[in-house]
Every structure is written in structure tokens, then in C-alpha cells.
Short mmCIF file of C-alpha atoms in Angstrom, two decimals:
data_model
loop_
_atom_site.label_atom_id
_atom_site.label_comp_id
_atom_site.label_asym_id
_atom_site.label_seq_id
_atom_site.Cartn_x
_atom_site.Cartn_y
_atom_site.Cartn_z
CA UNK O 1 0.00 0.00 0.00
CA UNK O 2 1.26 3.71 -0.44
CA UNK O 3 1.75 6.07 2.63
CA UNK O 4 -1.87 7.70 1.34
CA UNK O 5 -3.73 4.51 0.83
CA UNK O 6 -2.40 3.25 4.55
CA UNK O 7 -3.35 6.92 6.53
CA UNK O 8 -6.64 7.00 4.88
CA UNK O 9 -6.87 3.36 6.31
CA UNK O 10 -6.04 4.69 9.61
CA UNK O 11 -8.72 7.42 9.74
CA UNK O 12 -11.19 6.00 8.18
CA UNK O 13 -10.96 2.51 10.33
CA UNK O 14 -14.43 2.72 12.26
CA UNK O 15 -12.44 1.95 15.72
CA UNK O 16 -10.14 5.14 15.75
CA UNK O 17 -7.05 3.81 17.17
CA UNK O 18 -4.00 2.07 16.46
CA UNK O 19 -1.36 -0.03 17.77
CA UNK O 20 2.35 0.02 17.73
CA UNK O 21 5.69 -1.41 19.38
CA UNK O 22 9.17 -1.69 19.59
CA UNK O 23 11.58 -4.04 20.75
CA UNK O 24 13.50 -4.17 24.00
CA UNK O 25 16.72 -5.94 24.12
CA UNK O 26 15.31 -9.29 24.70
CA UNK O 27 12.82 -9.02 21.58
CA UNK O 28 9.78 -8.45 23.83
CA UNK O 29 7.49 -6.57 21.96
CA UNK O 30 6.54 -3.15 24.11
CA UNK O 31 3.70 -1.10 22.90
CA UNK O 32 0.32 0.55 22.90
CA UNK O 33 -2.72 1.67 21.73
CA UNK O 34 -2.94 5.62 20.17
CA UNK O 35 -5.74 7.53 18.74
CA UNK O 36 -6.03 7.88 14.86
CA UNK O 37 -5.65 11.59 15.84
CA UNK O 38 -2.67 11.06 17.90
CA UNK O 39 -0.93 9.03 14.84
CA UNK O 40 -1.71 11.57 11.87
CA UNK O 41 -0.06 14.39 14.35
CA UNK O 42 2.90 12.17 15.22
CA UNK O 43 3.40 10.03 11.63
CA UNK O 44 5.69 12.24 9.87
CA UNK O 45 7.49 13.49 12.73
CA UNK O 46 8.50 10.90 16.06
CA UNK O 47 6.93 10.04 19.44
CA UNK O 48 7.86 9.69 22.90
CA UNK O 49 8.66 6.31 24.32
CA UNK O 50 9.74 5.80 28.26
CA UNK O 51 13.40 4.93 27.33
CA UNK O 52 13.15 2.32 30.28
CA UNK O 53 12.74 0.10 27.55
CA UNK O 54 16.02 -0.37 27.26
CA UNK O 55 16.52 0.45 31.46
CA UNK O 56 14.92 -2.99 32.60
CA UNK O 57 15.05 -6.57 32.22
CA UNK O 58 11.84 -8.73 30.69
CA UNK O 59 10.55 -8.72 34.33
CA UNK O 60 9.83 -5.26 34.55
CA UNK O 61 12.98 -5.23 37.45
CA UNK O 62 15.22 -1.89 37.16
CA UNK O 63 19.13 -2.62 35.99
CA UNK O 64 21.29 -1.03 37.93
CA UNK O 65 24.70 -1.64 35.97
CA UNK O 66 23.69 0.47 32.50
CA UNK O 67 24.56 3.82 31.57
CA UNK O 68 22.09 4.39 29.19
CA UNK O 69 19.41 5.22 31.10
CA UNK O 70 18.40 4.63 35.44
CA UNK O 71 17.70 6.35 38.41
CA UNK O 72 20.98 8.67 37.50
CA UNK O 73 19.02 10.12 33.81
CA UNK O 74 15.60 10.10 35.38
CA UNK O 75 14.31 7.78 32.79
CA UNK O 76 13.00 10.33 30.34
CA UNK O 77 11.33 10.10 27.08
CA UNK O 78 13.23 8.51 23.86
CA UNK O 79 12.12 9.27 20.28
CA UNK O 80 10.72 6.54 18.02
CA UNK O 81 9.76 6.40 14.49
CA UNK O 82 7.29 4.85 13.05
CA UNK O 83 7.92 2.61 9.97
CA UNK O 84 5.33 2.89 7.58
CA UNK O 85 6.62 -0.06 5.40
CA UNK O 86 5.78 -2.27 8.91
CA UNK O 87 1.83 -1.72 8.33
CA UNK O 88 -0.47 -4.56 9.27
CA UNK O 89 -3.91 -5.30 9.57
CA UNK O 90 -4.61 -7.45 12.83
CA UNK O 91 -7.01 -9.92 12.24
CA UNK O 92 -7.58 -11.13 15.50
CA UNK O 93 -8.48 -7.49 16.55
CA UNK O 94 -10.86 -6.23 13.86
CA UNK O 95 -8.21 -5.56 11.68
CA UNK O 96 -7.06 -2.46 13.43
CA UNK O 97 -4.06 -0.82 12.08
CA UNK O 98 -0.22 -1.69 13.61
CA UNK O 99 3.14 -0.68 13.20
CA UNK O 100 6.64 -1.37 14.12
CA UNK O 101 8.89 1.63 15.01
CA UNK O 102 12.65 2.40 15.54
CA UNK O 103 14.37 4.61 18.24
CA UNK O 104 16.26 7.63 16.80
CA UNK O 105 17.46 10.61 18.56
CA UNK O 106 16.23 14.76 18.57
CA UNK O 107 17.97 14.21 15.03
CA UNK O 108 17.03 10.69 13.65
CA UNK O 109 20.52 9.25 14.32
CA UNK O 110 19.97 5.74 15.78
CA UNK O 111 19.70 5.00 18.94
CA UNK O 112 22.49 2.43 19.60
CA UNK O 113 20.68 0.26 21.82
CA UNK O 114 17.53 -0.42 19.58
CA UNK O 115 17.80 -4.22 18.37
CA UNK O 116 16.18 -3.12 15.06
CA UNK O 117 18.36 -0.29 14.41
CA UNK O 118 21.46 -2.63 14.76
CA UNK O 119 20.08 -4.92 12.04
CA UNK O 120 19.95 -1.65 9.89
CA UNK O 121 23.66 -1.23 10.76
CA UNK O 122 24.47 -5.10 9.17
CA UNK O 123 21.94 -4.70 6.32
CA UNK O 124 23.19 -1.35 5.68
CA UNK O 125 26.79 -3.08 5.20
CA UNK O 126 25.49 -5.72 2.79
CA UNK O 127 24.11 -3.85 0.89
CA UNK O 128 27.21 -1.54 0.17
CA UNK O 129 28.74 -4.15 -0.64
CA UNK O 130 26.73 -5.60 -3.27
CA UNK O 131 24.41 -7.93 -1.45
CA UNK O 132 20.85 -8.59 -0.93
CA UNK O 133 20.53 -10.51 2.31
CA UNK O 134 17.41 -13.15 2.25
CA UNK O 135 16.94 -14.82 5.51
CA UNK O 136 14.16 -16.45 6.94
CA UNK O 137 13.84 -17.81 10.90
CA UNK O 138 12.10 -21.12 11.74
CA UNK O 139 10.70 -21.73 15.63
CA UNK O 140 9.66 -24.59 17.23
CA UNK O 141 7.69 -24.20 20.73
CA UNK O 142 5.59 -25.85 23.31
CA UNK O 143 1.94 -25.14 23.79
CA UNK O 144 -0.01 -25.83 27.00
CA UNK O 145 -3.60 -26.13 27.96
CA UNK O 146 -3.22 -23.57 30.34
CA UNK O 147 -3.74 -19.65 30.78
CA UNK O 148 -1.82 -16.88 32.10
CA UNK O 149 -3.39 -17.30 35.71
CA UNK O 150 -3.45 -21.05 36.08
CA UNK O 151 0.17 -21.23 34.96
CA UNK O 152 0.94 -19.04 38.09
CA UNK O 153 -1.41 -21.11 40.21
CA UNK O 154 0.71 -23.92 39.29
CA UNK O 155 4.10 -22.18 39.76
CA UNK O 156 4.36 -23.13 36.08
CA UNK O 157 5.07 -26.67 37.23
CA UNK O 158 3.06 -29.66 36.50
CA UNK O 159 1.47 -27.40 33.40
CA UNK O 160 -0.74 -29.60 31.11
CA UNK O 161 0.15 -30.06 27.87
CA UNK O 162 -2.14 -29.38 24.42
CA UNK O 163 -1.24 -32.90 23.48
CA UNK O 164 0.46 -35.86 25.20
CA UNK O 165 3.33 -37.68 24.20
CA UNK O 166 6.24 -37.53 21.39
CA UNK O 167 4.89 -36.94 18.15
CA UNK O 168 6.48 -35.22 15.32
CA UNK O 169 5.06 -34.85 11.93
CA UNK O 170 1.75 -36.14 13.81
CA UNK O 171 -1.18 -35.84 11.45
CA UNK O 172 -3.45 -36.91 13.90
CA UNK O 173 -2.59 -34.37 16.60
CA UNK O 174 -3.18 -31.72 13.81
CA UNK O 175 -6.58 -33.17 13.49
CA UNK O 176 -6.92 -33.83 17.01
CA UNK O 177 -6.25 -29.15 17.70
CA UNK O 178 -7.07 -28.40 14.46
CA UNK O 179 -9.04 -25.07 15.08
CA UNK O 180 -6.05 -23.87 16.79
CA UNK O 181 -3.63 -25.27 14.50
CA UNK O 182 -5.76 -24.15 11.28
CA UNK O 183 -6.36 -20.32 13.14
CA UNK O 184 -2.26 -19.68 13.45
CA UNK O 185 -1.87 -20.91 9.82
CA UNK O 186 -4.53 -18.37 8.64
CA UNK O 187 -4.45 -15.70 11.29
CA UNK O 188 -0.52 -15.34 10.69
CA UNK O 189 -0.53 -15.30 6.49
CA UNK O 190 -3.43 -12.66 7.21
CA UNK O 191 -1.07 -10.96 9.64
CA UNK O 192 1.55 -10.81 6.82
CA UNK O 193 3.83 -13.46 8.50
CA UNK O 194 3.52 -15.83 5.51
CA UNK O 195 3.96 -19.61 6.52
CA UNK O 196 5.75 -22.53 4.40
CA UNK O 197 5.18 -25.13 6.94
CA UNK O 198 3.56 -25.56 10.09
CA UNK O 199 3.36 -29.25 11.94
CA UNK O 200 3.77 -30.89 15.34
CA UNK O 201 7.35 -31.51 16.84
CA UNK O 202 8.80 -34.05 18.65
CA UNK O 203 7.41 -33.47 22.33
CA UNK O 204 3.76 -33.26 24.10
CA UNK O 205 2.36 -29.98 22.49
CA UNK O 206 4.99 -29.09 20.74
CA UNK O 207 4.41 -26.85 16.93
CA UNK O 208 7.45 -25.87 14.23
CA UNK O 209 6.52 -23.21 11.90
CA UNK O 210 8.77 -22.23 9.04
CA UNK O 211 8.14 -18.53 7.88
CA UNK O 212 8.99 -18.16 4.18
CA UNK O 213 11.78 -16.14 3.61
CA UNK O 214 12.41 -12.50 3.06
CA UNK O 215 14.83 -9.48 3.08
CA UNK O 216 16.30 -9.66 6.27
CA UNK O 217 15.26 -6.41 8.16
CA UNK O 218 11.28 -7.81 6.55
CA UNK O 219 12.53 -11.44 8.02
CA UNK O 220 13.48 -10.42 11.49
CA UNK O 221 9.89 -8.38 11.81
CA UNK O 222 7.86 -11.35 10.36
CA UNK O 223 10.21 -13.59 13.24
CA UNK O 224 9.62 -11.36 16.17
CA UNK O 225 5.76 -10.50 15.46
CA UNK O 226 5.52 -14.18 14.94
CA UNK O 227 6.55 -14.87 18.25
CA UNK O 228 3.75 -12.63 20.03
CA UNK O 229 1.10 -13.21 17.56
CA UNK O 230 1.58 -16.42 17.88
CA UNK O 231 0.66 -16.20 22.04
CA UNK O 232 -2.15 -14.03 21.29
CA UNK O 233 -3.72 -16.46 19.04
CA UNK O 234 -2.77 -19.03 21.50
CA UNK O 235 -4.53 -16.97 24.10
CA UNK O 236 -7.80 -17.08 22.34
CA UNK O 237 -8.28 -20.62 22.68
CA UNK O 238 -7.33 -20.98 26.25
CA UNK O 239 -4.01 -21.90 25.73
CA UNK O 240 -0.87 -20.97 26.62
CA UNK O 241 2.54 -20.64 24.34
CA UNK O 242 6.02 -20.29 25.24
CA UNK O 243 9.35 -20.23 23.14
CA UNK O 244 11.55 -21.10 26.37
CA UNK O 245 14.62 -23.02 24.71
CA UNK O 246 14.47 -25.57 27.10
CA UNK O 247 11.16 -26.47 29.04
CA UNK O 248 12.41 -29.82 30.34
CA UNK O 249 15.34 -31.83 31.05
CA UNK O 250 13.50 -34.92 29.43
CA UNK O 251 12.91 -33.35 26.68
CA UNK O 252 14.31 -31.50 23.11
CA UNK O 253 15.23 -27.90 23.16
CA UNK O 254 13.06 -25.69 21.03
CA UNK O 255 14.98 -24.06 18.15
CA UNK O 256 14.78 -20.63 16.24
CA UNK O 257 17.31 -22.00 12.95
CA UNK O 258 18.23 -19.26 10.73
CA UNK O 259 18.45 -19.62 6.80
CA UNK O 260 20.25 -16.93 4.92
CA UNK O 261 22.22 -16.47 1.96
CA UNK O 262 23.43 -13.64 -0.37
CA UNK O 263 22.46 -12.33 -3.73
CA UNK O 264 23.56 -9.70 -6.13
CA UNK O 265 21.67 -6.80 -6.14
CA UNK O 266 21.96 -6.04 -9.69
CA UNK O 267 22.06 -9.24 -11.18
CA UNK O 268 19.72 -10.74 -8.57
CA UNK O 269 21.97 -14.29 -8.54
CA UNK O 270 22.85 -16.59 -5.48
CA UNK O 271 26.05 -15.75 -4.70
CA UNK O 272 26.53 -18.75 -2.56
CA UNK O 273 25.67 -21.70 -5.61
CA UNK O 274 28.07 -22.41 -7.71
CA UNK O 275 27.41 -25.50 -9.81
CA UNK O 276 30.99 -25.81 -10.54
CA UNK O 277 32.04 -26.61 -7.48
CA UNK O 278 32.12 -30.51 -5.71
CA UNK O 279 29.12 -29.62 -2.91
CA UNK O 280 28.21 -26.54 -5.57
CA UNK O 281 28.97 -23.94 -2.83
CA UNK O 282 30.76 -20.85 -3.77
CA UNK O 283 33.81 -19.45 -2.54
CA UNK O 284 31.90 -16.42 -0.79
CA UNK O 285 29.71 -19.18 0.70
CA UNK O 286 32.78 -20.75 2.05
CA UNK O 287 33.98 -17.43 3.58
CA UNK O 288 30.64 -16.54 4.94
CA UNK O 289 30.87 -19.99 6.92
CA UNK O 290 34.21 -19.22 8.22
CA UNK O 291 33.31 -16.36 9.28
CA UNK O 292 30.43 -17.58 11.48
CA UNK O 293 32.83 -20.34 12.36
CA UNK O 294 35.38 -17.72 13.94
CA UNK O 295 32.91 -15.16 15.14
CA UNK O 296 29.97 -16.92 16.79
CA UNK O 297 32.34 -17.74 19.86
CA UNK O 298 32.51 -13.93 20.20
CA UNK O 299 28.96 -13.23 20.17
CA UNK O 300 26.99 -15.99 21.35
CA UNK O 301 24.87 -14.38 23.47
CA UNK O 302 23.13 -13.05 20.86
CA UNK O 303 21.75 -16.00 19.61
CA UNK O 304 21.64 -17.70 22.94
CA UNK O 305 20.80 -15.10 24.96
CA UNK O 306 19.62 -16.34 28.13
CA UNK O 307 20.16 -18.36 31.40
CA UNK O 308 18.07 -21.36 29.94
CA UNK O 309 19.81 -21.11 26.43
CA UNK O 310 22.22 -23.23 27.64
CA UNK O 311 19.97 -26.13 28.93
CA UNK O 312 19.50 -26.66 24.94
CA UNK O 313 22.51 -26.42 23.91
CA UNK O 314 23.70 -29.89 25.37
CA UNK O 315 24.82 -33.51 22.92
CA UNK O 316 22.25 -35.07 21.40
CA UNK O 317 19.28 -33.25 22.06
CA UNK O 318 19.13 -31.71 18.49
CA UNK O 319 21.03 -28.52 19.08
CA UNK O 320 24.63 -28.21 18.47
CA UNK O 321 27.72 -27.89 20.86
CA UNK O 322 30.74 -28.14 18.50
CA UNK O 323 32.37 -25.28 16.24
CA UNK O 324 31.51 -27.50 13.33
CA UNK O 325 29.71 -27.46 9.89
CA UNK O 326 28.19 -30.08 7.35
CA UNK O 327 26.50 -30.68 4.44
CA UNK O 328 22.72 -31.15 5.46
CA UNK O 329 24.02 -32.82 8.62
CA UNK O 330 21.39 -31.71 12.00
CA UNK O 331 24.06 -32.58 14.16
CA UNK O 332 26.58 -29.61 13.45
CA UNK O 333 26.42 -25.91 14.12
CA UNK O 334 26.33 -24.83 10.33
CA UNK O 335 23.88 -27.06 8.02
CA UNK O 336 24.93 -25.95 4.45
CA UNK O 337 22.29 -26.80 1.90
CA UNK O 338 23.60 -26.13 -1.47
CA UNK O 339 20.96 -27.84 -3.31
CA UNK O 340 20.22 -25.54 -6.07
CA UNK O 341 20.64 -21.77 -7.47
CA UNK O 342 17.04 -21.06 -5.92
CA UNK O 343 17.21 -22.73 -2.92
CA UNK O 344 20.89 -22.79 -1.89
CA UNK O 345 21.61 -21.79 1.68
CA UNK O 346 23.69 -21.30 4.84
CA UNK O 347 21.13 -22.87 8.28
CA UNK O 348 22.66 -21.51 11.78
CA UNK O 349 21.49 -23.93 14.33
CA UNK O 350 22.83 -22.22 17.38
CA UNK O 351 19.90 -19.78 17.29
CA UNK O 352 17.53 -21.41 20.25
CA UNK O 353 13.52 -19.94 19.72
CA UNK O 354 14.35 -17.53 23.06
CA UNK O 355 16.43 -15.75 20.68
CA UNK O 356 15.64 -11.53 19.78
CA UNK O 357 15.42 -12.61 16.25
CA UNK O 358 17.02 -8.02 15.08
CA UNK O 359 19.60 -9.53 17.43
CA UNK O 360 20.34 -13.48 15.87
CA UNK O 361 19.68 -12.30 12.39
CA UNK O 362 22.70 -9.61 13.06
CA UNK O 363 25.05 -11.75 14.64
CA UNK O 364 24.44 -14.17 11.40
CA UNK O 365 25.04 -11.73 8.49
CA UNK O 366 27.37 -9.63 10.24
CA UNK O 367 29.90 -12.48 11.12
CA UNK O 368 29.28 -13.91 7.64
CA UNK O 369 29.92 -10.67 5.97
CA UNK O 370 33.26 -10.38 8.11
CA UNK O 371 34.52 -13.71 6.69
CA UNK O 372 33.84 -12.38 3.00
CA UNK O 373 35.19 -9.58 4.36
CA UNK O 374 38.34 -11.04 5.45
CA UNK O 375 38.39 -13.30 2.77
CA UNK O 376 38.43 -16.00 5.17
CA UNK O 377 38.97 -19.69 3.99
CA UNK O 378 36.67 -22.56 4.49
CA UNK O 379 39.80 -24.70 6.06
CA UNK O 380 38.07 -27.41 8.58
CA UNK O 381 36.54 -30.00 6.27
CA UNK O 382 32.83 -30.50 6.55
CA UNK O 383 31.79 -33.06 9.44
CA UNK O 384 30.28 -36.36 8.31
CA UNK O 385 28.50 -38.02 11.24
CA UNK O 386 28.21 -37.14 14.48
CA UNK O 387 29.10 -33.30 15.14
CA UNK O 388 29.14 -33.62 18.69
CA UNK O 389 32.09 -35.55 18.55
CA UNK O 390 33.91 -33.45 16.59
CA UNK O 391 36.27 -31.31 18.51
CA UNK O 392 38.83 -30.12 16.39
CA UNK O 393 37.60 -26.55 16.37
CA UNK O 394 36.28 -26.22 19.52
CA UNK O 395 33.21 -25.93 21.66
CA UNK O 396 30.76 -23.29 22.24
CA UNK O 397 30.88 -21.49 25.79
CA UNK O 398 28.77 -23.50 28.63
CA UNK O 399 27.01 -20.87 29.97
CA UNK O 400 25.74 -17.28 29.96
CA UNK O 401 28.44 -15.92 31.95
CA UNK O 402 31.07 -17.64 30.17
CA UNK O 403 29.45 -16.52 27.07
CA UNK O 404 28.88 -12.58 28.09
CA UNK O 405 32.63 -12.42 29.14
CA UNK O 406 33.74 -13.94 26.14
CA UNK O 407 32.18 -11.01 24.00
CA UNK O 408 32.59 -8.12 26.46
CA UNK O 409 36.13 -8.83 25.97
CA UNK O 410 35.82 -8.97 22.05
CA UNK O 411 37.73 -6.68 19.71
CA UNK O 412 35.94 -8.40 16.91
CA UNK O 413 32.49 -7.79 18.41
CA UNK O 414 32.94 -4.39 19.21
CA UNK O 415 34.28 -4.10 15.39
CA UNK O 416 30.69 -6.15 14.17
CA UNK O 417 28.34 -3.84 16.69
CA UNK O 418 30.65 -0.83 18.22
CA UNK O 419 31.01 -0.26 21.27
CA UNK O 420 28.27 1.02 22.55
CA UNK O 421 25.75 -1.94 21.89
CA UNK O 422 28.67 -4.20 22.90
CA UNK O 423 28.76 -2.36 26.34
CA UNK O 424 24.74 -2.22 26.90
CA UNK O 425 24.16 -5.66 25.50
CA UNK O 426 26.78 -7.66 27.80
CA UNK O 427 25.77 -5.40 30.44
CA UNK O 428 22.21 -6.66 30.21
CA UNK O 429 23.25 -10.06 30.30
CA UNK O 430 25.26 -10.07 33.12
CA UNK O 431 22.17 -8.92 35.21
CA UNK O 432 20.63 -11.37 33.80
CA UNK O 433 23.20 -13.68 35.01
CA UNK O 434 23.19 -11.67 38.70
CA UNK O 435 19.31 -12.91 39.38
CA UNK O 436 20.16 -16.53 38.33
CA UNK O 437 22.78 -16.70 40.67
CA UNK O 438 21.38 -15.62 43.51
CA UNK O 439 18.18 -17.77 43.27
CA UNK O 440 17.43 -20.51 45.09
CA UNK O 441 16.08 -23.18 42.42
CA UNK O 442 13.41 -26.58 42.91
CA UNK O 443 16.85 -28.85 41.99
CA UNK O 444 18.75 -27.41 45.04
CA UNK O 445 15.81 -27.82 47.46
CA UNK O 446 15.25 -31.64 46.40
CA UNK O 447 19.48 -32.27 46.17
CA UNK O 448 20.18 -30.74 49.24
CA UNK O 449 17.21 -30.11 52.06
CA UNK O 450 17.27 -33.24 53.91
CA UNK O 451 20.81 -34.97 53.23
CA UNK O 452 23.10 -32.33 52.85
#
């Protein structure tokens, strides 16, 4: 739609209002309602957002190691723009107008700490060199028969789930929730989150939905409104869904994969295929891989960005613990899939479904672009078999902490992200790592209360 056809949409919409949001630094979508009035004044121009957006954790709870903003700035107002190319319809609300927006300052510079504004930053390097980035972000997740209020009556323990039992691929259980199942299918292509596939996981209750793929700045958006749409849907049929990596010790992790590869803008070719070649993967493919290979060490918290990350990311439970890559192999970190010009690709299976997908679809292109960059070579042959036991580049970091110190300490992240995000974002992540530690969790009480 043009801008005219979308603001006479706005006014003319018989409930007057409209909703929008931003992301925080863990890709929770914070928003509102405004008056049509209120967005025709504010539109062309920007709007003030509490800038404890980026001045709290998910839990609402105050940092108090940032510099950004606190108790010492007195919290005030940041400045967002709205991003008209964002507009959606929301079916599931009488198709009331929404829209994504980006924090800028007094002078539309970005705001350093915005997730989406640091995808900007990577896209913005792509494309000077040459490339269109296509990615696309695939989640799986658990759904329970449960709402908001019985899950805290239950201490979210013992939660019931939509279906029982291990079964992927299930056509029956498909059958068995179909209105659900059938309502995110339609509700999200309606939503403009277009889905490829959608089907039941390995797990009780658990969905995988592969969005089809898109520029990247359009993929991340359709990723992270996928993820709340997604529990709003869920919400209307009395259920309740979560995108935890790891619900359960028993069970498989839930994963947020990431496909991506590289055209040419003019010619509008893959740049990774190359038909030529033995596995028909170019040698900016190659590079691209190395880079990831050498960077993702540096940045993992990006893509596993929390505490419970790194319950998933444990051998064989379907997410990857080796520096390793393969061709179509699910056991490594990189699943190369060269298969044609059309469909060749690079899959990053690192990214767990608790990722901030402006956040894991940076750290992807931007330490695949410093490999091309670099003109990094492809040296560590491609694993055949079993990735976890192949160690001869290394394992990821075991934990959050590890993880944050790794990257705070990171010339090469602060050269991917600057300085500033690098600062914030590790900051935010040790906090996180500060309330973890000082809880008292259900394993210690049943390890240690009566024998220790």
C-alpha cells in the first residue's frame, strides 16, 4: 500500500485507534494503543517512548549496571519512528491498524541500543557491498492447555500439555487441535507473517513453523511478530505458548534456525551456488561460513541469549555444541544446503527460539559478511556423522556468563556492533546472570534439604 492509501486506512478505520511497538533488548514486543488523531499528528514526525525500555530486564525489574538510562538520567522520554513499510492489519483485533517503530534521537541518528536499528547497521553493510541478504527464521515451541493465571497457580510446574506424548510430523494431533492449528496458519498469512510449513514436533504440544523467507530487516519483523502473535492467538483458545529453549530436562530444546544467503543486487543471482564446485557452494559461501565459524564464539549471546539457552545447547538433544559445519548434517552448528541456485543456503542452528530474532539475524550476516570480508577460507573439512564428537575446532561457551565475558572482551564484536551496543548488550546479560545466581532453584531444594 502507499503512505496515502495506509493513513486514509487509519482514519477512516471505524475503531479510531491504532497499535504500535518496539523491541527491548530481549525481543519483547513493548507497545500501545494511540488515537487515529494522535498518529496523523505524530506520523511524519517521532513520538515519545519511556526509554526504560532499554533500562529494565523482561521482568519489569530496574538494571542497575547500565549507563544508558536509570535512576541517574531520570528515565525520560526517547524518540521513536514509526515505519510505515511495517503496516499490518490485525485480524484477530478487527483488523485495526499496527506498526513497528525504531528509536532515533532529537535528530534521527539511531539509537544504539535499539535491536532493530542494529540490524539496519548489518543490512546497511550488505548492501554496500553488493548484497541482498534473504533470511528467513524457523521456531519450534511448546503449547499448553493452560492460561496466564493457572500457569501461576501452578508455579508453572506440573502445566498440562495441548497434546500428550512424542509426536512429530503427527497428522493426527493436527486433526486432534485443528481449530487452533488451522487459526495460526490463517491468522498469521493474514497478519503478513507468511507460513511454508507448520506441523507438530517431537514433544507433548509441541508446533514448528517455518516462515517463508524475506529481506532480512522484513525477516526479522515477520520472526519477532511471529513470536507474540503467535501467544495471542494461543490466548484465544485458552491456551498458553512459550518459546523457552528448554522447558524440560526430558525433553528436546526448542529451536529458532536461521536460513540466509546472499544475492547480487543487480544481477539478482545466489552468490553462494556455484554448480561448478564438488558440494556446488561458492567461494563467498565458504567465507561466509568461516566467518560464522570464527565469530559466533565472540557473540553468542546473541543467539543464545539467556540463562536457559544453555539447557539446549547440550549432545544429542538436536542442538549443536561443536564449532563444526556439514553438508545437510542436523548434528553440526552450520547445516549448508547447497541444493540448487534457488534454494541454496547457509542454516545456523545455534539460534535457540528464546532468541531476539534483530539480534540473531545480526550476529548471522554480520559475522558472515566479516569472513567475505576477510576473505576467510573454508579450512576445517565438513563433518560427516556425528558433530558432537567433533572437537577439532572447539566448543561453544557453557554458559551465559562464560558466554557474556567472552564477547565483552571482544575486539571483533565491538568491530561487528561498536562499542556502545557491545557495552549495553553484555551489560544486560550479566544482570541477567546476577538474578540466576542468587536464586534458590526446585533442583537445590530436592538435592540438598534433607541430606546435605
Amino acid at each position: 500500500m502507499t503512505t496515502e492509501e495506509i493513513l486514509a486506512y487509519v482514519k477512516e478505520h471505524p475503531l479510531g485507534k491504532v497499535k504500535i511497538a518496539v523491541s527491548d533488548i530481549d525481543g519483547v514486543l513493548r507497545g500501545k494503543y494511540i488515537s487515529a488523531e494522535k498518529f496523523a499528528s505524530v506520523v511524519a514526525g517521532r513520538l515519545g517512548f519511556c526509554d526504560v525500555t532499554f533500562g529494565w530486564d523482561m521482568g519489569d525489574v530496574a538494571y542497575d549496571n547500565v549507563k544508558f538510562t536509570g535512576w541517574h538520567t531520570g528515565y525520560p522520554d526517547a524518540l521513536v519512528k514509526l515505519d510505515l513499510s511495517t503496516f499490518r492489519k490485525i485480524p484477530w483485533e478487527n483488523n485495526i491498524p499496527f506498526f513497528l517503530g525504531d528509536f532515533v534521537d532529537e535528530k534521527l541518528v539511531p539509537v544504539y541500543t535499539c535491536p532493530r536499528q542494529l540490524l539496519r547497521k548489518v543490512l546497511a553493510d550488505a548492501e554496500n557491498s553488493g548484497y541482498q541478504a534473504y533470511f528467513a527464521q524457523e521456531f519450534e515451541w511448546f503449547n499448553f492447555a493452560e492460561t496466564p493465571e493457572t500457569a501461576h497457580q501452578k508455579n508453572f510446574s506440573g502445566l498440562t500439555p495441548l497434546t500428550p506424548g512424542m509426536f512429530g510430523y503427527s497428522i493426527l494431533r493436527s486433526t486432534l487441535k485443528n481449530e487452533y492449528m488451522s487459526d495460526l496458519f490463517d491468522l498469521l498469512s493474514r497478519f503478513d507473517i507468511p507460513i511454508e510449513g507448520l506441523h507438530t514436533e517431537t514433544g507433548p504440544g509441541v508446533y514448528e513453523a517455518a516462515i517463508k523467507y524475506a529481506s532480512v530487516l522484513v525477516a526479522a519483523d515477520q520472526a519477532v511478530l511471529f513470536k507474540t502473535a503467535v501467544k495471542e492467538i494461543a490466548y484465544k483458545h485458552g491456551i498458553m505458548a512459550t518459546f523457552m529453549a528448554k522447558i524440560s530436562e526430558h525433553l528436546p530444546g526448542c529451536s529458532g534456525h536461521v536460513h540466509q544467503s546472499l544475492w547480487d543486487k543487480d544481477s539478482k543471482q545466489n552468490l553462494f551456488h556455484d554448480e561448478n564446485d564438488p558440494h556446488r557452494m561458492s567461494g563467498l559461501m565458504k567465507s561466509y561460513i568461516a566467518g560464522q565459524l570464527h565469530c559466533i564464539p565472540h557473540i553468542l549471546p546473541m543467539i543464545a541469549p539467556t540463562i536457559n539457552s544453555y539447557k539446549r545447547l547440550v549432545e544429542g538433544a538436536w542442538a549443536p555444541t561443536t564449532l563444526t559445519w556439514g553438508i545437510d548434517n542436523r548434528t553440526v552448528a552450520l547445516r549448508a544446503l547447497p541444493g540448487h541456485a534457488k534454494t541454496c543456503r547457509l542454516e545456523t542452528r545455534v539460534v535457540g527460539s528464546d532468541s531476539n530474532p534483530y539480534l540473531a539475524l545480526s550476529a548471522c550476516l554480520a559475522a558472515g559478511l566479516y569472513g567475505i570480508k576477510n576473505k576467510m577460507k573454508l579450512d576445517k573439512e565438513a563433518t560427516n556423522g556425528n558433530g558432537y564428537k567433533d572437537l577439532s575446532n572447539g566448543v561453544l561457551p557453557q554458559n551465559l556468563y562464560e558466554a557474556t565475558q567472552r564477547m565483552k572482551q571482544s575486539a571483533i564484536a565491538e568491530e561487528l556492533f561498536g562499542a556502545g551496543f557491545v557495552a549495553h548488550f553484555t551489560q544486560t546479560r550479566e544482570w541477567e546472570w546476577r538474578q540466576y545466581a542468587k536464586a534458590v532453584t526446585d533442583w537445590e531444594l530436592k538435592r540438598y534439604f534433607e541430606i546435605i
